[in-house]
CSV table of C-alpha atoms and ligand atoms in Angstrom, one decimal:
chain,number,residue,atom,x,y,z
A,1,UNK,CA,0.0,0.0,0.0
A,2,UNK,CA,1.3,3.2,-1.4
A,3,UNK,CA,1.2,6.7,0.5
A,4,UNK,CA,0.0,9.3,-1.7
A,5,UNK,CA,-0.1,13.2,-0.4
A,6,UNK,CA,-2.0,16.0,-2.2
A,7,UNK,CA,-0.9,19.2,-2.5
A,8,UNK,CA,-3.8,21.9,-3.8
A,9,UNK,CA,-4.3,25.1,-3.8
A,10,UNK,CA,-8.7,25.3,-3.8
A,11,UNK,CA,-11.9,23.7,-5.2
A,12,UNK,CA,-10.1,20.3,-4.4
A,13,UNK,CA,-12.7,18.4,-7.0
A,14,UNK,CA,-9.6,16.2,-8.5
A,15,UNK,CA,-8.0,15.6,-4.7
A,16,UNK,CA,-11.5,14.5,-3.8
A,17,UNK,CA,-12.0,12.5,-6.7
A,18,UNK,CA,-8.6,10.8,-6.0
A,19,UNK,CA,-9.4,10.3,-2.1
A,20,UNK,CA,-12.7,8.5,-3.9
A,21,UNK,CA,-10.9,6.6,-6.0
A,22,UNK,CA,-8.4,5.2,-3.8
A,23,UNK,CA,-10.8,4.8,-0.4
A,24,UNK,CA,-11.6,1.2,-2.3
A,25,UNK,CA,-8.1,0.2,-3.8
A,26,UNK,CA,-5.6,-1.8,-1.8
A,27,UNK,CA,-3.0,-0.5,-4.1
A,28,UNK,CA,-2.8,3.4,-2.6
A,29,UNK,CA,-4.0,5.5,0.0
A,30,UNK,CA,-4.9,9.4,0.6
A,31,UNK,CA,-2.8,10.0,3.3
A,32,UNK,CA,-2.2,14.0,3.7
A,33,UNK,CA,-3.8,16.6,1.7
A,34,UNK,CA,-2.1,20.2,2.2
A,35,UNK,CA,-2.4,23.7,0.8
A,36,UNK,CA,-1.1,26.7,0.5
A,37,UNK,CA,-4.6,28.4,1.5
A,38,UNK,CA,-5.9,28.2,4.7
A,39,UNK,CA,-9.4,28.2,3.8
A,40,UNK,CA,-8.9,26.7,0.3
A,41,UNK,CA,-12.3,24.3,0.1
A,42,UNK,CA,-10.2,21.2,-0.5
A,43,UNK,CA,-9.3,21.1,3.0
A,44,UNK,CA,-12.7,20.7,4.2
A,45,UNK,CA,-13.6,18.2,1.5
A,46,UNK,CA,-10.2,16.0,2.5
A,47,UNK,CA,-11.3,16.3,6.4
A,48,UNK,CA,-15.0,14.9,5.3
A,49,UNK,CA,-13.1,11.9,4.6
A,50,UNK,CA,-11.1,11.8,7.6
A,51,UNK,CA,-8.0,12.8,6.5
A,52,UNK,CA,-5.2,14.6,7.9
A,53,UNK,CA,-4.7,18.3,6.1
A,54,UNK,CA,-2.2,20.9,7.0
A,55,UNK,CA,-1.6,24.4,5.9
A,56,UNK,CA,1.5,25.9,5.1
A,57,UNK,CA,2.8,29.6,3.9
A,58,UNK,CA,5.3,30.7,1.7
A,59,UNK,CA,8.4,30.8,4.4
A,60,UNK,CA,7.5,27.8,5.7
A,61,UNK,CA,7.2,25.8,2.3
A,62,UNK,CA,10.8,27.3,0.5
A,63,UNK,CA,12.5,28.4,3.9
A,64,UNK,CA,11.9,25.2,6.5
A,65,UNK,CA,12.0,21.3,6.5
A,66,UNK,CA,8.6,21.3,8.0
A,67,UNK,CA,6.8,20.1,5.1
A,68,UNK,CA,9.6,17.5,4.2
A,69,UNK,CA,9.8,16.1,7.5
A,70,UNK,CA,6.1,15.9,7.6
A,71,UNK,CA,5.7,14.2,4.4
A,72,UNK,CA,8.5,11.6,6.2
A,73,UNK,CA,6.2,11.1,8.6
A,74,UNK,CA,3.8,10.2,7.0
A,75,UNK,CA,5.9,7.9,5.5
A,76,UNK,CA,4.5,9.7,1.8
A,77,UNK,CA,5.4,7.4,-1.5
A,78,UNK,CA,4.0,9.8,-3.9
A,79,UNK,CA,3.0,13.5,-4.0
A,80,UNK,CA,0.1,14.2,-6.2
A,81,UNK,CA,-0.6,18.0,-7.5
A,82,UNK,CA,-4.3,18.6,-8.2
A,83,UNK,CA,-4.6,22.3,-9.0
A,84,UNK,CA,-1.3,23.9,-7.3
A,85,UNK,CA,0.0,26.7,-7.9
A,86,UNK,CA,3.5,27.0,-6.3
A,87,UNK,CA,6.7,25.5,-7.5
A,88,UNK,CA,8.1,22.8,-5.2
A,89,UNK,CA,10.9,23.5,-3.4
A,90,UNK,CA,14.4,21.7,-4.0
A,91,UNK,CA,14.3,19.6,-0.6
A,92,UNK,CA,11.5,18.2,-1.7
A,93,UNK,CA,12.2,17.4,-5.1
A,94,UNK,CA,15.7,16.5,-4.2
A,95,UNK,CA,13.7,13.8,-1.9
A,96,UNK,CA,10.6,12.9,-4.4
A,97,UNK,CA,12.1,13.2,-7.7
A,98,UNK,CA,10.5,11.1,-10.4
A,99,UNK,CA,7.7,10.9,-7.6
A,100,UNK,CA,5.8,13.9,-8.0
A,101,UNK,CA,3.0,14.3,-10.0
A,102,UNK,CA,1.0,17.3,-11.8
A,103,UNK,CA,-2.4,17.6,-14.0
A,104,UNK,CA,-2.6,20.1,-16.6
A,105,UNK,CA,-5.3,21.5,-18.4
A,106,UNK,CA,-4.7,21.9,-21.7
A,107,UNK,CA,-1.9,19.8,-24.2
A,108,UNK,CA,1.4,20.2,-22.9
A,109,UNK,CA,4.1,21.6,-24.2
A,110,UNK,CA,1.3,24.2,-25.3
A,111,UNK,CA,-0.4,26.3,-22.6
A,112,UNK,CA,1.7,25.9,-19.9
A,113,UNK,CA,4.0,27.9,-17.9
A,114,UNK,CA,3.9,30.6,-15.4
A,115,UNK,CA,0.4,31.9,-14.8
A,116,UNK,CA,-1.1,29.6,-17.1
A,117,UNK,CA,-3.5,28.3,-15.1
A,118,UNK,CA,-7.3,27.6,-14.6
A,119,UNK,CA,-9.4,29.6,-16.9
A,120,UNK,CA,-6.7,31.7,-18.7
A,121,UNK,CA,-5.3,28.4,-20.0
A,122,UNK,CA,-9.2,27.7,-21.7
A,123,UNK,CA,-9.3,31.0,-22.5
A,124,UNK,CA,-5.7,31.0,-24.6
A,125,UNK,CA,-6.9,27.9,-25.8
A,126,UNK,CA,-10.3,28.9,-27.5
A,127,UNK,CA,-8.4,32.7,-28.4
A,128,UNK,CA,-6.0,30.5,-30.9
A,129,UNK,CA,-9.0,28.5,-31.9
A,130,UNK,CA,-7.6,25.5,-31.5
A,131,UNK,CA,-10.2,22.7,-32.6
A,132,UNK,CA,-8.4,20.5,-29.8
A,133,UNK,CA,-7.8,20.5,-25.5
A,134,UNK,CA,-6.9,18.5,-23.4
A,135,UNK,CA,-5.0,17.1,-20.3
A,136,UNK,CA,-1.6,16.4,-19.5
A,137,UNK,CA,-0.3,14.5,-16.4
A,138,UNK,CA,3.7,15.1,-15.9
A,139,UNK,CA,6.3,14.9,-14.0
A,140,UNK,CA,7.1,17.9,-11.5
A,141,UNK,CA,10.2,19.7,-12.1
A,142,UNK,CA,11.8,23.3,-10.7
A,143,UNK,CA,10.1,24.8,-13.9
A,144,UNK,CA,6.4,25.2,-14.2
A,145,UNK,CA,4.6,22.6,-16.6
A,146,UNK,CA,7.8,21.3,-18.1
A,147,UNK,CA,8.6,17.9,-16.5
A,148,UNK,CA,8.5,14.7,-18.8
A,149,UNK,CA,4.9,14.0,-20.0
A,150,UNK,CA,3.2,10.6,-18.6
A,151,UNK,CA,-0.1,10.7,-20.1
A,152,UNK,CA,-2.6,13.0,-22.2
A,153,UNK,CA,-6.1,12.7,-23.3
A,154,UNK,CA,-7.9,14.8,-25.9
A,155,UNK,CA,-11.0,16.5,-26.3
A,156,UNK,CA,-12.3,18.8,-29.2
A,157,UNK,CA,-13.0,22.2,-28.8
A,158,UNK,CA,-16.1,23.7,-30.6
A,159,UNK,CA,-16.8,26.6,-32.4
A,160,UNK,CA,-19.4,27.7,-29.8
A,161,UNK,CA,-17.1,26.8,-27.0
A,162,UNK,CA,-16.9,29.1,-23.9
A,163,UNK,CA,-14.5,29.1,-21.0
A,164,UNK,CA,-17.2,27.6,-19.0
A,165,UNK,CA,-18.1,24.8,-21.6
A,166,UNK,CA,-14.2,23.6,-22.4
A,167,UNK,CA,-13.5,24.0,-18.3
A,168,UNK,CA,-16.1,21.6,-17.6
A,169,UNK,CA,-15.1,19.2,-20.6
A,170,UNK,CA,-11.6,19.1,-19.7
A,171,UNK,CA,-12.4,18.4,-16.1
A,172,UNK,CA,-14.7,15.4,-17.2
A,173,UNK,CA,-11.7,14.2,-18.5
A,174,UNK,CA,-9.3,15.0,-15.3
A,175,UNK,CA,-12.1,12.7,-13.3
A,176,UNK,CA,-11.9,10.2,-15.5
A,177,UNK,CA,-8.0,9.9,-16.2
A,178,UNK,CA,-6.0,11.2,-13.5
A,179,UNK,CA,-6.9,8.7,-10.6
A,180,UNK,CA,-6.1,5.3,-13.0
A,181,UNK,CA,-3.3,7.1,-14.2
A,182,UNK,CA,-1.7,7.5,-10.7
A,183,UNK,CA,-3.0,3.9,-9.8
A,184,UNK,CA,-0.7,3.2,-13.1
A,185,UNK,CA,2.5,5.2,-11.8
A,186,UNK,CA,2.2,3.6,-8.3
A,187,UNK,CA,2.2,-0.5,-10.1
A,188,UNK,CA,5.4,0.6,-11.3
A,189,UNK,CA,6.6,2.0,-8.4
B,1,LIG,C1,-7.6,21.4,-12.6
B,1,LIG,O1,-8.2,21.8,-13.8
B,1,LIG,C2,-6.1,21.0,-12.9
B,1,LIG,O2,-5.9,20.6,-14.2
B,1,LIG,C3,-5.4,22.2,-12.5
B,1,LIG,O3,-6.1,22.8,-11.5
B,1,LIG,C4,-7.4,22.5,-11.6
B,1,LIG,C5,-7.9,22.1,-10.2
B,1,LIG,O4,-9.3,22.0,-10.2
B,1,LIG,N1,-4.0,21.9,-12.3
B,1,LIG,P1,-10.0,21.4,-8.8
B,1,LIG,O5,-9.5,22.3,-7.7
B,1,LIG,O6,-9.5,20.0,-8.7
B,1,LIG,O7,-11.4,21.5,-9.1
């Protein structure tokens, strides 16, 4: 049985979805969920399911070992990004390299980077009128939305596509991917 810890920074609809997911599998468990928002809605929805969150701020997340040594003790196998927002520190991709995951919303290498995130990312999308979206799962590196790509799946984009519309498409297919992907990645692990 595989630790997995979530790292989010609000809604928390993919961290609950994983929780979901893996509250039934022998293979991995929800075992932290943290934030970088105190009040960020994914906290509440991870304690519903009785599981341990935390909080942390800026100085404690690049300028301390308290995250680190808490993911130790936890005894964490995998960390799994659902909508964060912050680079990872080195200590703890020193630590977790190759073990970190992330899940974009659009097709990588396209639409990523700095501040390309949530709706700006469908937004860019349907501004180049691109007749295809997507998601991308990857590995976490020190540069945003650039680690090695593990998985995508494709959806079309239409004509009368709005943020709204494409947002909820691609999530449809971030429910339905991301938690077998990461069952995937923790087999081989
Ligand atoms: C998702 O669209 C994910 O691709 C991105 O952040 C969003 C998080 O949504 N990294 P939610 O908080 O899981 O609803």
């Amino acid at each position: 049985m595989k630790n997995i810890a979530i790292f989010a920074s609000g809604t928390g609809t993919n961290a609950e979805n994983i929780i979901k997911y893996f509250s039934t599998k022998n293979s991995a468990r929800v075992i932290l969920v943290l934030s970088n928002k105190s009040h960020a809605p994914v906290l509440e929805r991870a304690a519903k399911f009785n599981i341990e969150t935390g909080f942390f701020d800026r100085h404690q997340f690049y300028d301390t070992e308290e995250v680190v040594n808490l993911l130790l003790k936890k005894k964490t196998d995998l960390i799994v990004l659902a909508g964060f927002l912050w680079l990872v520190p080195d200590n703890i991709l020193t630590l977790f390299r190759g073990r970190i995951l992330n899940i974009h919303p659009a097709l990588l290498p396209s639409y990523g980077g700095k501040g390309m995130y949530g709706d700006r990312v469908h937004k860019a999308v349907i501004a180049a009128g691109e007749e295809e979206s997507g998601i991308t799962v990857h590995y976490v590196n020190e540069v945003y939305d650039s680690g090695d790509i593990i998985f995508q799946a494709r959806c079309k984009v239409y004509p009368d596509d709005d943020i709204h519309s494409l947002a909820e498409r691609v999530h449809s297919l971030e429910y339905e991917h991301y938690p077998a992907v990461i069952e995937r990645f923790v087999g081989e692990m």
